[in-house]
PDB file of C-alpha atoms in Angstrom:
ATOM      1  CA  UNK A  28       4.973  -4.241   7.945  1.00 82.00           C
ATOM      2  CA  UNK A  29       2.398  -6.661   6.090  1.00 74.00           C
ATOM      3  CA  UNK A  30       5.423  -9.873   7.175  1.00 79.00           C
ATOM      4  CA  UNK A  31       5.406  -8.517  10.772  1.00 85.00           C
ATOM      5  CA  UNK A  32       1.122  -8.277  11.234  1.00 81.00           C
ATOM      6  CA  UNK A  33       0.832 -11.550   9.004  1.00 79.00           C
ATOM      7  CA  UNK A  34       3.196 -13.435  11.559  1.00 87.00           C
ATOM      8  CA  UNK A  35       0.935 -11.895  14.293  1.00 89.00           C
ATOM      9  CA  UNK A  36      -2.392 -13.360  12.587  1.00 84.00           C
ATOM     10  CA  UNK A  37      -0.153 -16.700  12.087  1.00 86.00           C
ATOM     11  CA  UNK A  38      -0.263 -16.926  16.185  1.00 91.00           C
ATOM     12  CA  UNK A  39      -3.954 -15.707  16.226  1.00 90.00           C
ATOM     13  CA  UNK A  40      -6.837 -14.553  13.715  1.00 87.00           C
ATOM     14  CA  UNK A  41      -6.051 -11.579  10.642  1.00 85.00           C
ATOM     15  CA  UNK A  42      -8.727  -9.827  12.518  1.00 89.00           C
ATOM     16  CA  UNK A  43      -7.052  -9.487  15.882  1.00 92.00           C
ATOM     17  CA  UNK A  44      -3.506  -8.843  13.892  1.00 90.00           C
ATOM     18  CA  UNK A  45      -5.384  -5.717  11.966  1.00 89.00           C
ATOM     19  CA  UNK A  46      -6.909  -4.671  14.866  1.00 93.00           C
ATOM     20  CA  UNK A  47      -3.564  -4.441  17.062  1.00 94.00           C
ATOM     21  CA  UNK A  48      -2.303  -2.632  14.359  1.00 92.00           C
ATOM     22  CA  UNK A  49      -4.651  -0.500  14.111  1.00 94.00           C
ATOM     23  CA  UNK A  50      -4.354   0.119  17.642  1.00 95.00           C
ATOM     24  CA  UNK A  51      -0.830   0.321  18.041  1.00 96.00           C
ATOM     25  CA  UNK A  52      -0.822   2.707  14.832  1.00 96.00           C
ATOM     26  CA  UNK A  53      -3.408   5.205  16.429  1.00 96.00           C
ATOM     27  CA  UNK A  54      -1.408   5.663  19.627  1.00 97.00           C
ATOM     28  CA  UNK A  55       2.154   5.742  17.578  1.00 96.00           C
ATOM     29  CA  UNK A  56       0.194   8.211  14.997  1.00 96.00           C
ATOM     30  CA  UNK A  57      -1.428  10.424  18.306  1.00 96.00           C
ATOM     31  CA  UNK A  58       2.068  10.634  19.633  1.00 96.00           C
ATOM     32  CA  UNK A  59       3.528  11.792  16.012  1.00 95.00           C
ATOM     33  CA  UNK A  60       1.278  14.321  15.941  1.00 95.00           C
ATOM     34  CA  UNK A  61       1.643  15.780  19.451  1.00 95.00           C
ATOM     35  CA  UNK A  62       5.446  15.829  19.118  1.00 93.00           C
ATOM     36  CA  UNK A  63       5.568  16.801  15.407  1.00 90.00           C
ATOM     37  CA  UNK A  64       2.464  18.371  14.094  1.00 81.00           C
ATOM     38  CA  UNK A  65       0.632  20.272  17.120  1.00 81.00           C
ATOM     39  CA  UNK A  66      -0.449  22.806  14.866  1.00 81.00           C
ATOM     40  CA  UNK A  67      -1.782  21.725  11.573  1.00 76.00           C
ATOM     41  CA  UNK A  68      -0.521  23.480   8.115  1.00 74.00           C
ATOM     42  CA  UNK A  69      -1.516  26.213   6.374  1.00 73.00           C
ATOM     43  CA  UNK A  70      -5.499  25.809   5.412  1.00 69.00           C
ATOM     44  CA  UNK A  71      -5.780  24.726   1.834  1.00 74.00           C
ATOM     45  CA  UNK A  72      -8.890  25.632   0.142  1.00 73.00           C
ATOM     46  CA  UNK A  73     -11.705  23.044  -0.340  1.00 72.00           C
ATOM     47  CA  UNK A  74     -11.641  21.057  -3.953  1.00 71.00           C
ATOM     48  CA  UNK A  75     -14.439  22.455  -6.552  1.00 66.00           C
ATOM     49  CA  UNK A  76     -17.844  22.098  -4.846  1.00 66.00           C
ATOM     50  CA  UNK A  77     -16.675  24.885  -1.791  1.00 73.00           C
ATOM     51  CA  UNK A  78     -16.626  22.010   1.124  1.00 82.00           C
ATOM     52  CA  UNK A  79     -14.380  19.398   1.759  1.00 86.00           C
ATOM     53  CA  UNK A  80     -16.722  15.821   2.127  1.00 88.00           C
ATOM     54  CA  UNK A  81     -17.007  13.697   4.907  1.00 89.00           C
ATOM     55  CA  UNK A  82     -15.799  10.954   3.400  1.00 92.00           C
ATOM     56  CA  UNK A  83     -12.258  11.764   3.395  1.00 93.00           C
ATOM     57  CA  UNK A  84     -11.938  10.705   7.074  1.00 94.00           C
ATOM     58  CA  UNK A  85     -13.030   7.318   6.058  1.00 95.00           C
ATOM     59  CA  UNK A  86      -9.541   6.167   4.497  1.00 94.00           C
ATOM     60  CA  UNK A  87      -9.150   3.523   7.705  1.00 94.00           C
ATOM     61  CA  UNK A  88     -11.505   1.614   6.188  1.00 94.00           C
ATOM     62  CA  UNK A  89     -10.148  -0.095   3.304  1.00 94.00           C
ATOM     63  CA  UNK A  90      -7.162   0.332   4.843  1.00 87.00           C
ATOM     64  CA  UNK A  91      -8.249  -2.003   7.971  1.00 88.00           C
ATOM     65  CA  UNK A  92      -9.695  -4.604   5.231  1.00 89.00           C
ATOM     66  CA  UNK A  93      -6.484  -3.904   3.597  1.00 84.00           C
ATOM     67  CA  UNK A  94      -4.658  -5.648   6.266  1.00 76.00           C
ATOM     68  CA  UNK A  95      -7.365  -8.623   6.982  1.00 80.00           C
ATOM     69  CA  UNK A  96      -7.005  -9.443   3.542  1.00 88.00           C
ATOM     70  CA  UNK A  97      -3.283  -9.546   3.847  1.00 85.00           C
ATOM     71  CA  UNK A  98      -2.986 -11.393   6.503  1.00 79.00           C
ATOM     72  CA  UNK A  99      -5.424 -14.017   4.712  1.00 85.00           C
ATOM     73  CA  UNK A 100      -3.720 -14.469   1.648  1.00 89.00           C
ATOM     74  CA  UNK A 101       0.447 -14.387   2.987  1.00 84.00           C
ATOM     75  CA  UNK A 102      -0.696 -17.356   5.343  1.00 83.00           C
ATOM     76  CA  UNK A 103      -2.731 -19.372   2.005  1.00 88.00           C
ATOM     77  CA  UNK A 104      -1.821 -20.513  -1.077  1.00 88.00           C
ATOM     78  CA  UNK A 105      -0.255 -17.350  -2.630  1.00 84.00           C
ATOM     79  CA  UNK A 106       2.816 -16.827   0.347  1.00 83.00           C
ATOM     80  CA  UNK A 107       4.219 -13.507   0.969  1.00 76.00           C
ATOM     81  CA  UNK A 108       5.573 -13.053  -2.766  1.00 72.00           C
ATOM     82  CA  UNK A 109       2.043 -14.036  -4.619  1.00 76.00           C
ATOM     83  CA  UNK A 110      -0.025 -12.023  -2.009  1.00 83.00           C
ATOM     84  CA  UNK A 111       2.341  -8.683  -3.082  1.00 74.00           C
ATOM     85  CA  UNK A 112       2.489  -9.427  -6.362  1.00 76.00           C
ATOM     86  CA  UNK A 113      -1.486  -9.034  -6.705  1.00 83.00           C
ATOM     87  CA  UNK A 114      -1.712  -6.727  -3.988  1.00 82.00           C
ATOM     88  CA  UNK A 115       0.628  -4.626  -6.658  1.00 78.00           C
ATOM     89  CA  UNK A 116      -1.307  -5.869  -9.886  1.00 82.00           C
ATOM     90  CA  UNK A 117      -4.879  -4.404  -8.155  1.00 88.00           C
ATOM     91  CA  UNK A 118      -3.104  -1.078  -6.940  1.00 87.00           C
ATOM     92  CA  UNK A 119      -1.770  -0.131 -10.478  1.00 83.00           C
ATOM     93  CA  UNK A 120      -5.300  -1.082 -12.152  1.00 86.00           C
ATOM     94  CA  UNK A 121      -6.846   1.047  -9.290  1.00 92.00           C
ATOM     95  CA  UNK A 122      -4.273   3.756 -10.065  1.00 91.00           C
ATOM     96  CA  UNK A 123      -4.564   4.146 -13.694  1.00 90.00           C
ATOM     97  CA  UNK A 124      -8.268   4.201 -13.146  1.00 92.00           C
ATOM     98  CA  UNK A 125      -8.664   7.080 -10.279  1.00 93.00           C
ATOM     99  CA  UNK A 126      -5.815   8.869 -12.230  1.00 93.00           C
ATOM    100  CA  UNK A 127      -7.867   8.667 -15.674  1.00 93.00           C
ATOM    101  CA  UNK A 128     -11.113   9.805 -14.318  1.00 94.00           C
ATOM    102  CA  UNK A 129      -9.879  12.221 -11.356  1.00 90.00           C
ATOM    103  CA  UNK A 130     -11.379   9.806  -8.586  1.00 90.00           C
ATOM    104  CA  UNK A 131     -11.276  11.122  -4.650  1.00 88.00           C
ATOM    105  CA  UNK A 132     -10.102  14.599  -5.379  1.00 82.00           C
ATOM    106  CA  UNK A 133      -7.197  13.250  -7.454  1.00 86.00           C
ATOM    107  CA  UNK A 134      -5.950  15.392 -10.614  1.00 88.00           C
ATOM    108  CA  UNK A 135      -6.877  13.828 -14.011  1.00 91.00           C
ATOM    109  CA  UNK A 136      -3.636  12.317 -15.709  1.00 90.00           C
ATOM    110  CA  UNK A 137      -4.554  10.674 -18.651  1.00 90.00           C
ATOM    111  CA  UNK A 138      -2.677   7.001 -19.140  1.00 89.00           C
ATOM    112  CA  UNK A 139       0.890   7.137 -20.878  1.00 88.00           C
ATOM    113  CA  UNK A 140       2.185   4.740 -23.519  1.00 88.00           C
ATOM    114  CA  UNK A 141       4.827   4.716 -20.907  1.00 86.00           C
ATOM    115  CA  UNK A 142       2.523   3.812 -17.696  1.00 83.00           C
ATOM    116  CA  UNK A 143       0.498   0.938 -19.322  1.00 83.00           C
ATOM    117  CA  UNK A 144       3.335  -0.929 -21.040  1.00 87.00           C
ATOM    118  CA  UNK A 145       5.453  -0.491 -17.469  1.00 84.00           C
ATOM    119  CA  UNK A 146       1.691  -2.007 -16.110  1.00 76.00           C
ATOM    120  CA  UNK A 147       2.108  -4.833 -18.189  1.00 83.00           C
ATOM    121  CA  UNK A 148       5.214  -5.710 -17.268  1.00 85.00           C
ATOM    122  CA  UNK A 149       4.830  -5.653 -13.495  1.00 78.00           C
ATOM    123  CA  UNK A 150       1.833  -7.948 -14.463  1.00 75.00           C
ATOM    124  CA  UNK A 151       4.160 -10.124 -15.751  1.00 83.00           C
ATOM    125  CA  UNK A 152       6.590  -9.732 -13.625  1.00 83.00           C
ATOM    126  CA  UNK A 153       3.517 -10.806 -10.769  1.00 73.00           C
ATOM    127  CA  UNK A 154       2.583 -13.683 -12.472  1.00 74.00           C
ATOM    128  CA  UNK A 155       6.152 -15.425 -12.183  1.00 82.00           C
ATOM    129  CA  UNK A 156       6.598 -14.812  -8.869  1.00 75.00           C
ATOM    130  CA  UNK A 157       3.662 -16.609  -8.296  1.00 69.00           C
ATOM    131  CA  UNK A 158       4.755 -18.888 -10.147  1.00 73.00           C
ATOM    132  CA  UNK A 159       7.938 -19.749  -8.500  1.00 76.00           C
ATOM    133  CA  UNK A 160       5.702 -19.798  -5.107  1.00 64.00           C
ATOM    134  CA  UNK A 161       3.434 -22.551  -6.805  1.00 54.00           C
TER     135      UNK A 161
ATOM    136  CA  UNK B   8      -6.489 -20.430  -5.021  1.00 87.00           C
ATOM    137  CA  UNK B   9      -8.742 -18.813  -7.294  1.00 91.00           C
ATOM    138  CA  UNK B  10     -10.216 -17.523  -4.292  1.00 92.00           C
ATOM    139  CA  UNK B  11      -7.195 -16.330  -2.728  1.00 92.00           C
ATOM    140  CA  UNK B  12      -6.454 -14.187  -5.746  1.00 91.00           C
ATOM    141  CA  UNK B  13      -9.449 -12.737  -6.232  1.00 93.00           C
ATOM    142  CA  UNK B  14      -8.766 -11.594  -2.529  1.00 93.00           C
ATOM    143  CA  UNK B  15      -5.472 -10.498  -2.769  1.00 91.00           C
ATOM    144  CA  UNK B  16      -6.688  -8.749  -5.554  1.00 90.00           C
ATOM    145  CA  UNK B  17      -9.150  -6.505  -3.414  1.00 93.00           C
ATOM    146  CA  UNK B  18      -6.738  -5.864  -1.701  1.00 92.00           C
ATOM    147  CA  UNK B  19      -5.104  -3.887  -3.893  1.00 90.00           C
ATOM    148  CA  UNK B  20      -8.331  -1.922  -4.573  1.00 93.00           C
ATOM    149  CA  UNK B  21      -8.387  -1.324  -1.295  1.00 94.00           C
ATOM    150  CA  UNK B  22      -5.076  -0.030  -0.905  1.00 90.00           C
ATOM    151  CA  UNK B  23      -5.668   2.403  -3.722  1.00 93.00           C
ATOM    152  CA  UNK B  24      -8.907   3.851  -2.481  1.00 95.00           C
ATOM    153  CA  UNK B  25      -7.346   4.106   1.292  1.00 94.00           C
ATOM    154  CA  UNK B  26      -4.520   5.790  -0.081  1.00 94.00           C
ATOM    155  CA  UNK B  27      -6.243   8.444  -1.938  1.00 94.00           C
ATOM    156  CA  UNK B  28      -8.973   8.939   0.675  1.00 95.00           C
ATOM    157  CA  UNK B  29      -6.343   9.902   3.050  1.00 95.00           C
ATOM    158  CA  UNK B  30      -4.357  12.060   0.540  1.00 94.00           C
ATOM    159  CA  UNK B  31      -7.311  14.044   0.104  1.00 92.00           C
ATOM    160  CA  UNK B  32      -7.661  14.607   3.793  1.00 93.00           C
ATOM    161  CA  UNK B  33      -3.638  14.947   4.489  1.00 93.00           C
ATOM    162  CA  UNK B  34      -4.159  17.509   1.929  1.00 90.00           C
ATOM    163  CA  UNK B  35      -5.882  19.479   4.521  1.00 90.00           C
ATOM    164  CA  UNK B  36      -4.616  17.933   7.353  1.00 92.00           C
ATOM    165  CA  UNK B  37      -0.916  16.616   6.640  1.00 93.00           C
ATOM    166  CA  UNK B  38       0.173  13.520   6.688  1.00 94.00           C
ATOM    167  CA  UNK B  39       0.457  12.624   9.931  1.00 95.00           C
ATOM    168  CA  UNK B  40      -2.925  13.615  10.932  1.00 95.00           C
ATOM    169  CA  UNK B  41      -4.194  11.627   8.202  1.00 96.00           C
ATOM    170  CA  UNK B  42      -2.802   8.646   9.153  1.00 96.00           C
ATOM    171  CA  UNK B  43      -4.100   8.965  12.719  1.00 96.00           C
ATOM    172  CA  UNK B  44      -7.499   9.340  11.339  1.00 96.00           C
ATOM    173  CA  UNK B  45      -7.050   6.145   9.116  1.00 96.00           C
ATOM    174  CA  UNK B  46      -5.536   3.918  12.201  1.00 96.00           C
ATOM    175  CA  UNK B  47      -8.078   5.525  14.871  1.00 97.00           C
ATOM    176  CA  UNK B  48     -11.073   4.985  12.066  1.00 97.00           C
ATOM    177  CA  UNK B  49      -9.427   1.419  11.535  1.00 95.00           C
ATOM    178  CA  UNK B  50      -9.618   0.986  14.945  1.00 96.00           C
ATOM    179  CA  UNK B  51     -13.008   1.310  15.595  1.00 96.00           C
ATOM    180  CA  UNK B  52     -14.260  -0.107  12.389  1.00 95.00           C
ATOM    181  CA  UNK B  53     -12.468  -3.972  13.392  1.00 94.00           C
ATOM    182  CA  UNK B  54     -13.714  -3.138  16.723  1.00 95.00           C
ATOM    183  CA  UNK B  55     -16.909  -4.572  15.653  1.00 91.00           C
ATOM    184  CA  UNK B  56     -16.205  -7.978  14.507  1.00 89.00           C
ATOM    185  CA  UNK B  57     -14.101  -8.383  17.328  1.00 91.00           C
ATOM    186  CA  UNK B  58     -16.825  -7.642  19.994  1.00 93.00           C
ATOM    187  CA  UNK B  59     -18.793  -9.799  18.198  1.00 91.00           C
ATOM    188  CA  UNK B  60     -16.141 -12.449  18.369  1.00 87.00           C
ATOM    189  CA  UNK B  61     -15.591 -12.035  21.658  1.00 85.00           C
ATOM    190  CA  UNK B  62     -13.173 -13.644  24.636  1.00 84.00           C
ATOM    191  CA  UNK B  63     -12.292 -16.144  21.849  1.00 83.00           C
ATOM    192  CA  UNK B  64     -10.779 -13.313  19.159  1.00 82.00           C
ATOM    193  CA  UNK B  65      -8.358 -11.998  21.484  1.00 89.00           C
ATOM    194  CA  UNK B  66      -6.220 -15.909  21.911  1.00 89.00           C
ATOM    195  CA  UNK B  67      -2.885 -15.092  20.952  1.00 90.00           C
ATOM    196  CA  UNK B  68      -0.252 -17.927  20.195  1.00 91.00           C
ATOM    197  CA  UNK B  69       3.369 -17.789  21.179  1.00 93.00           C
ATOM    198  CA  UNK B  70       4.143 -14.989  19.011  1.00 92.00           C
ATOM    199  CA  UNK B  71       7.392 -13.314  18.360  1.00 93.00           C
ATOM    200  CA  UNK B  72       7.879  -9.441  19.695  1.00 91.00           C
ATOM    201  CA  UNK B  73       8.078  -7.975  16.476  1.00 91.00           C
ATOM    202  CA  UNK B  74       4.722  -9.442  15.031  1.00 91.00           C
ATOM    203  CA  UNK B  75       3.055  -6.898  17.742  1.00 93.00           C
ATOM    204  CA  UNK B  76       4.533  -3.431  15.905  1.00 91.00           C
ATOM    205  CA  UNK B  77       3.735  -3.545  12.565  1.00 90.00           C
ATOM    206  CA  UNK B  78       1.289  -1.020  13.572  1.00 91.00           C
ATOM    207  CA  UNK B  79       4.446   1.222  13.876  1.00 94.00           C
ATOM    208  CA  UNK B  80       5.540   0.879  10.709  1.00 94.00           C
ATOM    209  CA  UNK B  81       1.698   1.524   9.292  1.00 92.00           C
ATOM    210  CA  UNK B  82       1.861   5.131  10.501  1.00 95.00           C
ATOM    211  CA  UNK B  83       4.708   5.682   8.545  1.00 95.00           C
ATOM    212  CA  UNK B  84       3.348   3.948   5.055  1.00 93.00           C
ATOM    213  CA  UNK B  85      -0.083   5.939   5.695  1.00 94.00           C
ATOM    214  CA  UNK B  86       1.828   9.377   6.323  1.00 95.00           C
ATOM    215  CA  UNK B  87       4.380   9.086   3.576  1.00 95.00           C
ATOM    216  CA  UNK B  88       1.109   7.867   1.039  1.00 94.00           C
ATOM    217  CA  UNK B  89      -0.873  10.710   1.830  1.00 94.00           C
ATOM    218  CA  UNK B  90       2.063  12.976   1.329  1.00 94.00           C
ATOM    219  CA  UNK B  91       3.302  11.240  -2.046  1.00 94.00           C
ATOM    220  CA  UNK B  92       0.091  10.300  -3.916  1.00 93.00           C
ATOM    221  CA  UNK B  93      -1.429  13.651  -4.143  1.00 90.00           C
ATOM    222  CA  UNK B  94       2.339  14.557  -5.885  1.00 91.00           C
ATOM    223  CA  UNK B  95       2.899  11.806  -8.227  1.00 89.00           C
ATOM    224  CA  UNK B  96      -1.078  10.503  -8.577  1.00 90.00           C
ATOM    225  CA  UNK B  97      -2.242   7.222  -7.783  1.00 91.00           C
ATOM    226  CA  UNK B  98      -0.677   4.955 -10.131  1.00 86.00           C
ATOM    227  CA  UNK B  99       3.204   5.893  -9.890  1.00 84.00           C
ATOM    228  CA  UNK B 100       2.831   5.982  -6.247  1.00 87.00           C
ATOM    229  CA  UNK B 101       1.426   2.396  -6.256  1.00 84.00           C
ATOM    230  CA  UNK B 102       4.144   1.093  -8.826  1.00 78.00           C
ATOM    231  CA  UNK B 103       6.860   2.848  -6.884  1.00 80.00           C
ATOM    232  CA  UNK B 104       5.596   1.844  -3.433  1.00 81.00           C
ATOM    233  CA  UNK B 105       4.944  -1.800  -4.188  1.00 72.00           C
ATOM    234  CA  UNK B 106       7.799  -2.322  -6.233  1.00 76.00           C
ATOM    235  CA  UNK B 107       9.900  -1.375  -2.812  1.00 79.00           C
ATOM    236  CA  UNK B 108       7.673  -3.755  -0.938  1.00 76.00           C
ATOM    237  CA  UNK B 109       7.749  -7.102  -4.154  1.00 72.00           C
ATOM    238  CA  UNK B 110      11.871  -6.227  -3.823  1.00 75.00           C
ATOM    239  CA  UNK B 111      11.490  -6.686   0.119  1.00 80.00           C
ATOM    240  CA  UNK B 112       9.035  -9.904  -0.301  1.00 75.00           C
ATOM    241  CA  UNK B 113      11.655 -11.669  -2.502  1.00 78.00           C
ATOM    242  CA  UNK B 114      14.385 -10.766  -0.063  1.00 82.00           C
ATOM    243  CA  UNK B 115      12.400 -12.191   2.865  1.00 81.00           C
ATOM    244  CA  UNK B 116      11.223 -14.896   0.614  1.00 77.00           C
ATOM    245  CA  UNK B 117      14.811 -16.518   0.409  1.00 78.00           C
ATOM    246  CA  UNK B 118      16.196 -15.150   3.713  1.00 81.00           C
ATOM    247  CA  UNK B 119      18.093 -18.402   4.838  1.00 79.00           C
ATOM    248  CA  UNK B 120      17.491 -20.096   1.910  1.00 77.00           C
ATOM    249  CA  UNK B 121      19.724 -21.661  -0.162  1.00 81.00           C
ATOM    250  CA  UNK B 122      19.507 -20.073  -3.561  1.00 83.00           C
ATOM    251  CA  UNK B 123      18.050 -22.368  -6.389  1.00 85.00           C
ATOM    252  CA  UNK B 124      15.986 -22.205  -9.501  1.00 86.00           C
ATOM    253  CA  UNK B 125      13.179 -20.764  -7.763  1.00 84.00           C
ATOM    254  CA  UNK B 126      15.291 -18.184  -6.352  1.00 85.00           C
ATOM    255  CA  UNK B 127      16.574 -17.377  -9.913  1.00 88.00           C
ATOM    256  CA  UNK B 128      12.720 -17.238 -11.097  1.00 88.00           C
ATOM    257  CA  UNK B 129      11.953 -14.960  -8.746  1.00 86.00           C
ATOM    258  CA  UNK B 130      14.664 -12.551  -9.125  1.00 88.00           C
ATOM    259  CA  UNK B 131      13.761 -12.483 -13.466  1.00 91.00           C
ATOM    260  CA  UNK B 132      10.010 -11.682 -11.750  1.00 88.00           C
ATOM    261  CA  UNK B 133      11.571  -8.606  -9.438  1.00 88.00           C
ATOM    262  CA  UNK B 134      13.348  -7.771 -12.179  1.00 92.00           C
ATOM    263  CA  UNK B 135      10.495  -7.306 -14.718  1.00 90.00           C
ATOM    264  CA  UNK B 136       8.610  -5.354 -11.957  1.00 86.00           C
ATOM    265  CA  UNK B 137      11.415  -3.186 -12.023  1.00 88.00           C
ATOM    266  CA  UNK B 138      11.848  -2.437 -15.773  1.00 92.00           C
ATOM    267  CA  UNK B 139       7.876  -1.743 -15.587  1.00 87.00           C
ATOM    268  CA  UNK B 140       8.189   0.386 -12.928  1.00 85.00           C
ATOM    269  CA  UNK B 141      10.980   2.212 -14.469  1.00 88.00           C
ATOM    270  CA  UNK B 142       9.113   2.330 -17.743  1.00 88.00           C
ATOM    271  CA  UNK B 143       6.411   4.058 -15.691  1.00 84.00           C
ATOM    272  CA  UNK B 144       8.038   6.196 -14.147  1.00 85.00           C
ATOM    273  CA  UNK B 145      10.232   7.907 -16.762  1.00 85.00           C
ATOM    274  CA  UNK B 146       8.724  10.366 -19.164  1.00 81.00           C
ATOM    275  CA  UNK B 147       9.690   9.711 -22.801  1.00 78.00           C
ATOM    276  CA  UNK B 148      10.602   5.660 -22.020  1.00 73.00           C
ATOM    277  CA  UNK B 149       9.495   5.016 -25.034  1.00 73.00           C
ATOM    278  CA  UNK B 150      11.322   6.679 -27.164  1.00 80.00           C
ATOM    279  CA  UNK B 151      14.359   6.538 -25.045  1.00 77.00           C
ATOM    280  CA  UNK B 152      14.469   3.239 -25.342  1.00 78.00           C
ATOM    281  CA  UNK B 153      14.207   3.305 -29.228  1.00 80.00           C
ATOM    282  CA  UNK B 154      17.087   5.695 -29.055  1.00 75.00           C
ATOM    283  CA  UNK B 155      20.295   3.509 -30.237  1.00 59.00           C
ATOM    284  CA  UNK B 156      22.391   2.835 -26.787  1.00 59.00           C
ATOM    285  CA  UNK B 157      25.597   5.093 -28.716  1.00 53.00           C
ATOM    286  CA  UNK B 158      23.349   8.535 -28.636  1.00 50.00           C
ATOM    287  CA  UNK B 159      22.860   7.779 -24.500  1.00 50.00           C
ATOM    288  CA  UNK B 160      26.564   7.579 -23.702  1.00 51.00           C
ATOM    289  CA  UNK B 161      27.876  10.658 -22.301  1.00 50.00           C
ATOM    290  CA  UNK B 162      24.475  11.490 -21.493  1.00 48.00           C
ATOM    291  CA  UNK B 163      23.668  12.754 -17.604  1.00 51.00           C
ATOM    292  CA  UNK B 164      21.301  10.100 -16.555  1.00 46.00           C
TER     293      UNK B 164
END
C-alpha cells in the first residue's frame, strides 16, 4: 500500500498520491459497503457520557496526513525501510500511551513488563534498519 | 535527516490516533463503514490544498498502473484496524500490524538485489522487531523466557 502510493507521489506530488487514494479508497469503501454491509450491525450503546462524539468521524484526517507524510519520507533520506521503521517506533509510543490512559474510547490496559521490553526491541530493531539504509 | 525523522515519526502518531478514531466509530458502525468515512473525510480534507494548488497539482509522470490503487488496499488496512484495535488495544495492534508491514519493507527492500552485508543487517533488524513483537504479544514472556528451554519441550506451543 504505502510502496504503491509512494511510487505514485514519485511520478507527481505526496499530495496528489494521498488524495487519489483517498479517492480511489472512498469509491472501493462505498462499493464494500453496498455489496457487504447494506445494513449496519446491531446498535452498540454510546461509551460513558450517553452520546457518541462527533469526532469519531474525523479518523480520515490523520490518516490523509498519514499518507503525505509517507510519501515524503520513502522518497528522502530514510527509504522505504527507515520511513517504516519510525512509522512503527511512533505507533507503539502512541499505543502504549492511548492504552495507559484510555485515549479515544479505548479500554485502559496498563503497560506490561512484557509490552515495553518487546517496545524496546522493535526500537532497536528500527534503528538498524536505518542503519543499513544509511 | 533529522527532519525526515521527526516526520516519519508523526507519522506514526498519526497512524495511532486515525486508527483509534475509526475503531471507535467502526464500533458503531463496522468496519467497513468506518473506513469509508476515513477515505471520504480524507478526501475532502486534501481536497483543499489541492484546489489551492491548482492545474499544476494534478501533473502526473509516467507512472506505473499499480501506483494508482493503493487506495484499494487502504480500505482494507482501515477496515481490518477498526475491527482489530478495539480487540487487542492500540499498542499490540500497532506492533503486530507494522511488524507485517517492516517484514514486507525488507522484502521489497532487496527484491532483485543481490544479497550482501546490508541485506544481512537488515534481516538481524526484522528479526529484533520480531522477538519484540513476540515479547509483546505473549502474556507471561517474561517468565517464559526465564523458564530453562528442558521444562518447554513437550509443551503445546
Amino acid at each position: 500500500m504505502i510502496a504503491f502510493n509512494s511510487r505514485l507521489a514519485h511520478f507527481s506530488t505526496p499530495l496528489f498520491a494521498s488524495w487519489i487514494a483517498h479517492g480511489v479508497g472512498a469509491v472501493v469503501a462505498l462499493t464494500a459497503v453496498l455489496v457487504w454491509a447494506r445494513s449496519r450491525p446491531v446498535s452498540v450503546p454510546a461509551p460513558a457520557g450517553g452520546r457518541w462524539p462527533r469526532w469519531i468521524y474525523l479518523g480520515g484526517v490523520p490518516g490523509a496526513l498519514t499518507v503525505l507524510l509517507a510519501a515524503i519520507t520513502v522518497n528522502g533520506p530514510l527509504g522505504f525501510s527507515g520511513t517504516l521503521a519510525l512509522m512503527l517506533a511512533g505507533q507503539m509510543l502512541f499505543g502504549v500511551a492511548a492504552d495507559r490512559f484510555g485515549w479515544l474510547g479505548l479500554e485502559r490496559r496498563a503497560p506490561t513488563t512484557g509490552g515495553l521490553l518487546g517496545l524496546g526491541l522493535v526500537l532497536t530493531g528500527s534503528l538498524v534498519i536505518i542503519a543499513a539504509a544509511g | 535527516m533529522l527532519t525526515a525523522v521527526l516526520l516519519a515519526l508523526s507519522n506514526g502518531l498519526c497512524i495511532g490516533l486515525s486508527r483509534a478514531v475509526n475503531g471507535h466509530l467502526g464500533r458503531r458502525d463496522g468496519p467497513l463503514r468506518a473506513s469509508l468515512w476515513n477515505h471520504v473525510v480524507g478526501f475532502v480534507f486534501l481536497s483543499a490544498p489541492m484546489a489551492l494548488q491548482g492545474v499544476g497539482a494534478f501533473h502526473v509522470g509516467p507512472a506505473p498502473w499499480f501506483a494508482w490503487i493503493g487506495g484499494v488496499l487502504g480500505v482494507a488496512f482501515v477496515a481490518l484496524n477498526s475491527h482489530v484495535v478495539v480487540r487487542l488495544g492500540a499498542s499490540r495492534t500497532a506492533g503486530l500490524v507494522v511488524g507485517a508491514q517492516m517484514l514486507t519493507g525488507v522484502v521489497i527492500s532487496n527484491l532483485g538485489a543481490a544479497i550482501d552485508g546490508r541485506t544481512l543487517v537488515r534481516l538481524a533488524g526484522a528479526g529484533l522487531i520480531v522477538a519484540g513483537i513476540w515479547l509483546a504479544n505473549t502474556p507471561n514472556a517474561p517468565r517464559r523466557l526465564r523458564r530453562a528451554p528442558a521444562a518447554q519441550a513437550g509443551e503445546p506451543k
